[in-house]
Structures are given as C-alpha cells and as structure tokens.
Tab-separated table of C-alpha atoms in Angstrom:
chain	number	residue	atom	x	y	z
A	1	LYS	CA	0.000	0.000	0.000
A	2	GLN	CA	1.350	3.396	-0.980
A	3	GLU	CA	2.343	5.671	1.894
A	4	VAL	CA	3.257	9.338	1.502
A	5	THR	CA	5.230	11.238	4.129
A	6	GLN	CA	5.896	14.962	4.255
A	7	ILE	CA	8.702	16.553	6.234
A	8	PRO	CA	8.686	18.856	8.092
A	9	ALA	CA	5.172	18.841	9.537
A	10	ALA	CA	5.437	22.576	10.181
A	11	LEU	CA	7.840	25.303	9.162
A	12	SER	CA	8.107	28.939	10.211
A	13	VAL	CA	10.431	31.251	8.292
A	14	PRO	CA	11.045	34.986	7.913
A	15	GLU	CA	9.935	36.671	4.731
A	16	GLY	CA	12.414	36.455	1.862
A	17	GLU	CA	13.881	33.053	2.687
A	18	ASN	CA	14.172	30.280	0.122
A	19	LEU	CA	12.739	27.045	1.456
A	20	VAL	CA	12.329	23.383	0.627
A	21	LEU	CA	9.444	21.085	1.460
A	22	ASN	CA	9.987	17.352	1.238
A	23	CYS	CA	7.723	14.502	0.163
A	24	SER	CA	8.583	10.802	0.107
A	25	PHE	CA	6.562	7.818	-1.104
A	26	THR	CA	7.039	4.106	-0.591
A	27	ASP	CA	5.977	2.682	-3.981
A	28	SER	CA	7.869	4.063	-6.966
A	29	ALA	CA	5.251	2.771	-9.437
A	30	ILE	CA	3.521	6.114	-9.823
A	31	TYR	CA	1.830	7.809	-12.740
A	32	ASN	CA	2.324	11.360	-11.503
A	33	LEU	CA	2.874	13.508	-8.426
A	34	GLN	CA	1.011	16.690	-7.588
A	35	TRP	CA	1.665	19.498	-5.143
A	36	PHE	CA	-1.300	21.368	-3.702
A	37	ARG	CA	-1.838	24.375	-1.475
A	38	GLN	CA	-4.644	24.570	1.086
A	39	ASP	CA	-5.662	27.702	2.975
A	40	PRO	CA	-7.498	27.257	6.309
A	41	GLY	CA	-11.058	26.014	5.825
A	42	LYS	CA	-10.720	25.963	2.048
A	43	GLY	CA	-10.336	23.439	-0.733
A	44	LEU	CA	-7.062	22.481	-2.384
A	45	THR	CA	-5.443	24.467	-5.177
A	46	SER	CA	-3.207	22.606	-7.608
A	47	LEU	CA	0.289	24.093	-7.803
A	48	LEU	CA	2.335	21.710	-9.927
A	49	LEU	CA	1.841	18.356	-11.629
A	50	ILE	CA	4.875	16.228	-12.484
A	51	GLN	CA	4.421	13.229	-14.746
A	52	SER	CA	6.478	10.156	-13.866
A	53	SER	CA	8.680	10.673	-16.936
A	54	GLN	CA	9.558	14.246	-15.889
A	55	ARG	CA	12.236	15.401	-13.456
A	56	GLU	CA	10.863	18.817	-12.535
A	57	GLN	CA	8.223	21.467	-13.131
A	58	THR	CA	8.357	25.207	-12.526
A	59	SER	CA	5.698	27.838	-11.997
A	60	GLY	CA	6.782	31.324	-10.983
A	61	ARG	CA	8.640	31.098	-7.658
A	62	LEU	CA	7.813	27.413	-7.295
A	63	ASN	CA	9.923	24.522	-8.501
A	64	ALA	CA	9.099	20.876	-7.897
A	65	SER	CA	11.457	18.006	-8.564
A	66	LEU	CA	10.789	14.298	-8.758
A	67	ASP	CA	13.166	11.378	-8.216
A	68	LYS	CA	10.897	8.433	-8.822
A	69	SER	CA	13.500	5.731	-8.220
A	70	SER	CA	14.269	6.991	-4.728
A	71	GLY	CA	10.642	7.864	-3.969
A	72	ARG	CA	11.231	11.559	-3.313
A	73	SER	CA	9.957	14.939	-4.398
A	74	THR	CA	10.833	18.416	-3.230
A	75	LEU	CA	8.957	21.692	-3.549
A	76	TYR	CA	11.253	24.698	-3.635
A	77	ILE	CA	9.761	28.119	-2.863
A	78	ALA	CA	11.961	31.070	-3.708
A	79	ALA	CA	11.841	34.414	-1.912
A	80	SER	CA	8.993	33.437	0.396
A	81	GLN	CA	6.220	35.937	1.158
A	82	PRO	CA	3.588	36.104	3.939
A	83	GLY	CA	0.975	35.231	1.312
A	84	ASP	CA	2.675	31.853	0.889
A	85	SER	CA	1.502	30.865	4.370
A	86	ALA	CA	-0.691	27.784	3.948
A	87	THR	CA	-0.617	23.994	4.165
A	88	TYR	CA	1.206	22.310	1.295
A	89	LEU	CA	0.253	18.756	0.373
A	90	CYS	CA	1.791	16.321	-2.041
A	91	ALA	CA	-0.104	13.444	-3.597
A	92	VAL	CA	0.940	10.558	-5.806
A	93	GLU	CA	-1.183	8.704	-8.325
A	94	GLY	CA	-0.554	4.983	-8.557
A	95	ALA	CA	0.378	3.454	-11.887
A	96	GLY	CA	-0.956	-0.020	-11.674
A	97	GLY	CA	-3.807	-2.249	-10.651
A	98	THR	CA	-6.279	-0.835	-8.175
A	99	SER	CA	-4.105	2.264	-7.634
A	100	TYR	CA	-4.690	3.586	-11.143
A	101	GLY	CA	-6.403	6.961	-11.090
A	102	LYS	CA	-6.351	7.271	-7.300
A	103	LEU	CA	-4.285	9.793	-5.372
A	104	THR	CA	-2.622	9.071	-2.039
A	105	PHE	CA	-1.956	12.207	0.007
A	106	GLY	CA	0.662	13.120	2.538
A	107	GLN	CA	-0.401	14.828	5.749
A	108	GLY	CA	0.951	18.186	4.638
A	109	THR	CA	3.467	20.785	5.750
A	110	ILE	CA	2.071	23.854	7.523
A	111	LEU	CA	4.099	26.848	6.343
A	112	THR	CA	4.123	30.193	8.109
A	113	VAL	CA	6.033	33.087	6.581
A	114	HIS	CA	6.279	36.036	8.965
A	115	PRO	CA	7.079	39.595	7.937
B	1	ASP	CA	-16.914	30.650	-14.577
B	2	GLY	CA	-15.708	27.067	-14.770
B	3	GLY	CA	-15.224	25.215	-11.545
B	4	ILE	CA	-16.477	22.825	-8.909
B	5	THR	CA	-19.319	23.818	-6.612
B	6	GLN	CA	-19.953	22.075	-3.322
B	7	SER	CA	-22.992	22.689	-1.166
B	8	PRO	CA	-23.808	23.247	1.556
B	9	LYS	CA	-20.629	24.774	2.981
B	10	TYR	CA	-21.693	23.900	6.536
B	11	LEU	CA	-24.087	21.153	7.573
B	12	PHE	CA	-25.282	19.939	10.942
B	13	ARG	CA	-26.751	16.490	11.397
B	14	LYS	CA	-28.400	14.734	14.252
B	15	GLU	CA	-27.327	11.196	14.963
B	16	GLY	CA	-29.286	8.663	12.930
B	17	GLN	CA	-29.949	11.010	10.018
B	18	ASN	CA	-28.731	10.627	6.453
B	19	VAL	CA	-27.390	13.740	4.738
B	20	THR	CA	-26.432	14.396	1.134
B	21	LEU	CA	-23.577	16.635	0.028
B	22	SER	CA	-23.785	18.109	-3.437
B	23	CYS	CA	-20.922	18.373	-5.929
B	24	GLU	CA	-21.345	19.919	-9.382
B	25	GLN	CA	-18.673	20.633	-11.995
B	26	ASN	CA	-18.796	22.430	-15.325
B	27	LEU	CA	-15.257	21.559	-16.412
B	28	ASN	CA	-16.367	18.652	-18.629
B	29	HIS	CA	-14.246	16.260	-16.556
B	30	ASP	CA	-14.906	12.540	-16.748
B	31	ALA	CA	-13.521	11.644	-13.312
B	32	MET	CA	-14.919	12.821	-9.990
B	33	TYR	CA	-13.805	12.060	-6.439
B	34	TRP	CA	-14.891	12.432	-2.840
B	35	TYR	CA	-12.296	12.816	-0.085
B	36	ARG	CA	-12.603	13.151	3.652
B	37	GLN	CA	-10.168	15.308	5.628
B	38	ASP	CA	-9.641	14.974	9.368
B	39	PRO	CA	-7.125	16.973	11.421
B	40	GLY	CA	-3.705	15.372	11.287
B	41	GLN	CA	-4.776	12.589	8.901
B	42	GLY	CA	-4.523	14.140	5.454
B	43	LEU	CA	-7.098	13.319	2.781
B	44	ARG	CA	-8.635	9.873	2.443
B	45	LEU	CA	-10.537	8.678	-0.628
B	46	ILE	CA	-14.193	7.722	-0.098
B	47	TYR	CA	-15.502	7.047	-3.623
B	48	TYR	CA	-14.524	7.907	-7.158
B	49	SER	CA	-16.142	7.717	-10.580
B	50	GLN	CA	-14.487	7.548	-13.975
B	51	ILE	CA	-17.621	7.695	-16.121
B	52	VAL	CA	-21.346	8.217	-15.798
B	53	ASN	CA	-23.268	5.392	-14.104
B	54	ASP	CA	-20.083	3.838	-12.727
B	55	PHE	CA	-18.228	4.399	-9.455
B	56	GLN	CA	-15.681	2.622	-7.279
B	57	LYS	CA	-15.085	2.394	-3.551
B	58	GLY	CA	-12.086	4.166	-2.147
B	59	ASP	CA	-10.247	3.419	1.074
B	60	ILE	CA	-13.012	4.419	3.512
B	61	ALA	CA	-16.334	3.792	1.697
B	62	GLU	CA	-18.195	2.187	4.610
B	63	GLY	CA	-21.178	4.305	5.699
B	64	TYR	CA	-21.207	6.359	2.506
B	65	SER	CA	-23.032	6.078	-0.822
B	66	VAL	CA	-22.788	7.926	-4.149
B	67	SER	CA	-24.457	8.145	-7.525
B	68	ARG	CA	-23.272	9.360	-10.918
B	69	GLU	CA	-26.327	9.842	-13.097
B	70	LYS	CA	-24.925	12.897	-14.878
B	71	LYS	CA	-21.394	13.785	-15.895
B	72	GLU	CA	-21.622	17.081	-14.024
B	73	SER	CA	-22.882	15.746	-10.701
B	74	PHE	CA	-21.512	13.370	-8.044
B	75	PRO	CA	-23.515	13.631	-4.793
B	76	LEU	CA	-22.322	11.936	-1.613
B	77	THR	CA	-24.726	10.598	1.014
B	78	VAL	CA	-23.436	10.174	4.544
B	79	THR	CA	-25.620	7.494	6.062
B	80	SER	CA	-26.443	6.744	9.683
B	81	ALA	CA	-24.100	3.750	9.393
B	82	GLN	CA	-21.083	6.066	9.309
B	83	LYS	CA	-19.797	5.923	12.872
B	84	ASN	CA	-17.816	9.156	12.949
B	85	PRO	CA	-19.088	11.466	10.202
B	86	THR	CA	-17.872	14.798	11.581
B	87	ALA	CA	-15.238	15.915	9.057
B	88	PHE	CA	-14.400	18.209	6.164
B	89	TYR	CA	-15.531	16.704	2.838
B	90	LEU	CA	-13.837	17.618	-0.413
B	91	CYS	CA	-15.031	16.903	-3.942
B	92	ALA	CA	-12.626	16.901	-6.867
B	93	SER	CA	-12.711	16.359	-10.592
B	94	GLY	CA	-10.206	15.907	-13.382
B	95	LYS	CA	-9.341	14.113	-16.540
B	96	PHE	CA	-8.557	10.574	-15.445
B	97	THR	CA	-4.866	10.402	-14.394
B	98	GLY	CA	-4.512	14.146	-14.893
B	99	GLU	CA	-4.453	17.252	-12.765
B	100	LEU	CA	-7.066	17.309	-10.028
B	101	PHE	CA	-9.266	20.307	-9.218
B	102	PHE	CA	-11.050	20.693	-5.883
B	103	GLY	CA	-14.185	22.380	-4.621
B	104	GLU	CA	-14.257	24.583	-1.527
B	105	GLY	CA	-15.400	21.772	0.747
B	106	SER	CA	-18.358	20.992	3.007
B	107	ARG	CA	-17.967	20.814	6.772
B	108	LEU	CA	-20.287	18.291	8.410
B	109	THR	CA	-20.861	18.325	12.149
B	110	VAL	CA	-22.862	15.713	14.015
B	111	LEU	CA	-24.756	17.122	16.989
C-alpha cells in the first residue's frame, strides 16, 4: 500500500527566505505527483503536476522536482512571502492495478512566513 | 466561470440522520472524487467515478453512498451507518490520471 510522508510537519520562516518542502513515497510505481496548497477552511489548489517521466516542473517562484527511483519529491519556494503561508500537500497517483487513477496524500506541511 | 461547486458549505446532522452533500462541476471532466479530511490525517478517498453510471469504492467507503447519473454531478450521502461522520468533505474532478481540481469543501458536524 502506498504511503506518503511529508517533512517537516510545520515550518516557520522569515519573509524572503528560500525554502524546501519534502515529500517521500514508498511505492515508486507512480503515474504522476502533484503538489497542492490549502488555505485554512478551504479546498485544495493545484500548484504543480509532475508526470512520472519528468524530473521537474516550474511555476513562478515554485519549482518541484521528482526522483521516482528513490521515492522523493521536493517543492522549492523562492523568496517566500507572507501570502505563501498555507498547508502544502503532495499526492501521488498509482500506476498499476487498483491504484490507477487514485491519489494518495501526505499529511501536509504547515508553512508560516512572517514579515 | 468554470469550476467545482460544493454545497452546503456547513451542515449539521443529528445522529441517525442521512445527509447528502452536493458536488457539481462544469469543467467537462470525466472523473470525480470524494475525499474526507480529518485533522492530522490528510485526505482519504471515499468514492470515485471515472464515467457516468459507474463508481468505485475508495479506502473508507463504509457508511457512505454515491451516484453518478450525470457527468456534471456526483452527490455523496453520509448514512447513519457512518460511525464518525464529523469531518471536512472535499469533492474533486479531473481528466482521469490528470491534474485534479477541488471544490471549496463541506464541513459536516454531528450534533
């Protein structure tokens, strides 16, 4: 059964810092990996989608990398801002059998960026 | 505007009652999903549907039921058999194996 772990569980940084959020998964047979952002009491917003054949994706100040063989992904946020404060979740979609089309989520990293 | 609409945003239920959460999308997506979110436990899949008139159980389907009579709609019923229904429920849609888009969620509280 696929398990997804995110480290750290919480992170507090001053504005302007570059930071890295980590995601690891136990089964490397994945179709894709997605990073999401969730604000308190709200739904999830998709940030980046990395297909299993890709190594990284970039959107603005965000860069996500994927090392499928080692079961790891990182989300890099450059020049953090208070508006980046939210919970960040990663999710992997299984590639075979009953996992196809289903996402398994990590528990998230709560990020606080203070002015 | 295109998107996913969940209603109601807040719902209170007495023990023993069934309640239905609505999820509508106008993104022309084939796949739709229901997730449950509890503090400290991440999101867990309840049911999902790849096409109209077909749906599959997720990891925690017991005490829940769904229907998919229209492509745009995927309502979730929380039945009295669900032992601990208080949670935040999230509906999502997407092209199967593609990027997933979420609604704003429905918070259910059992009184």
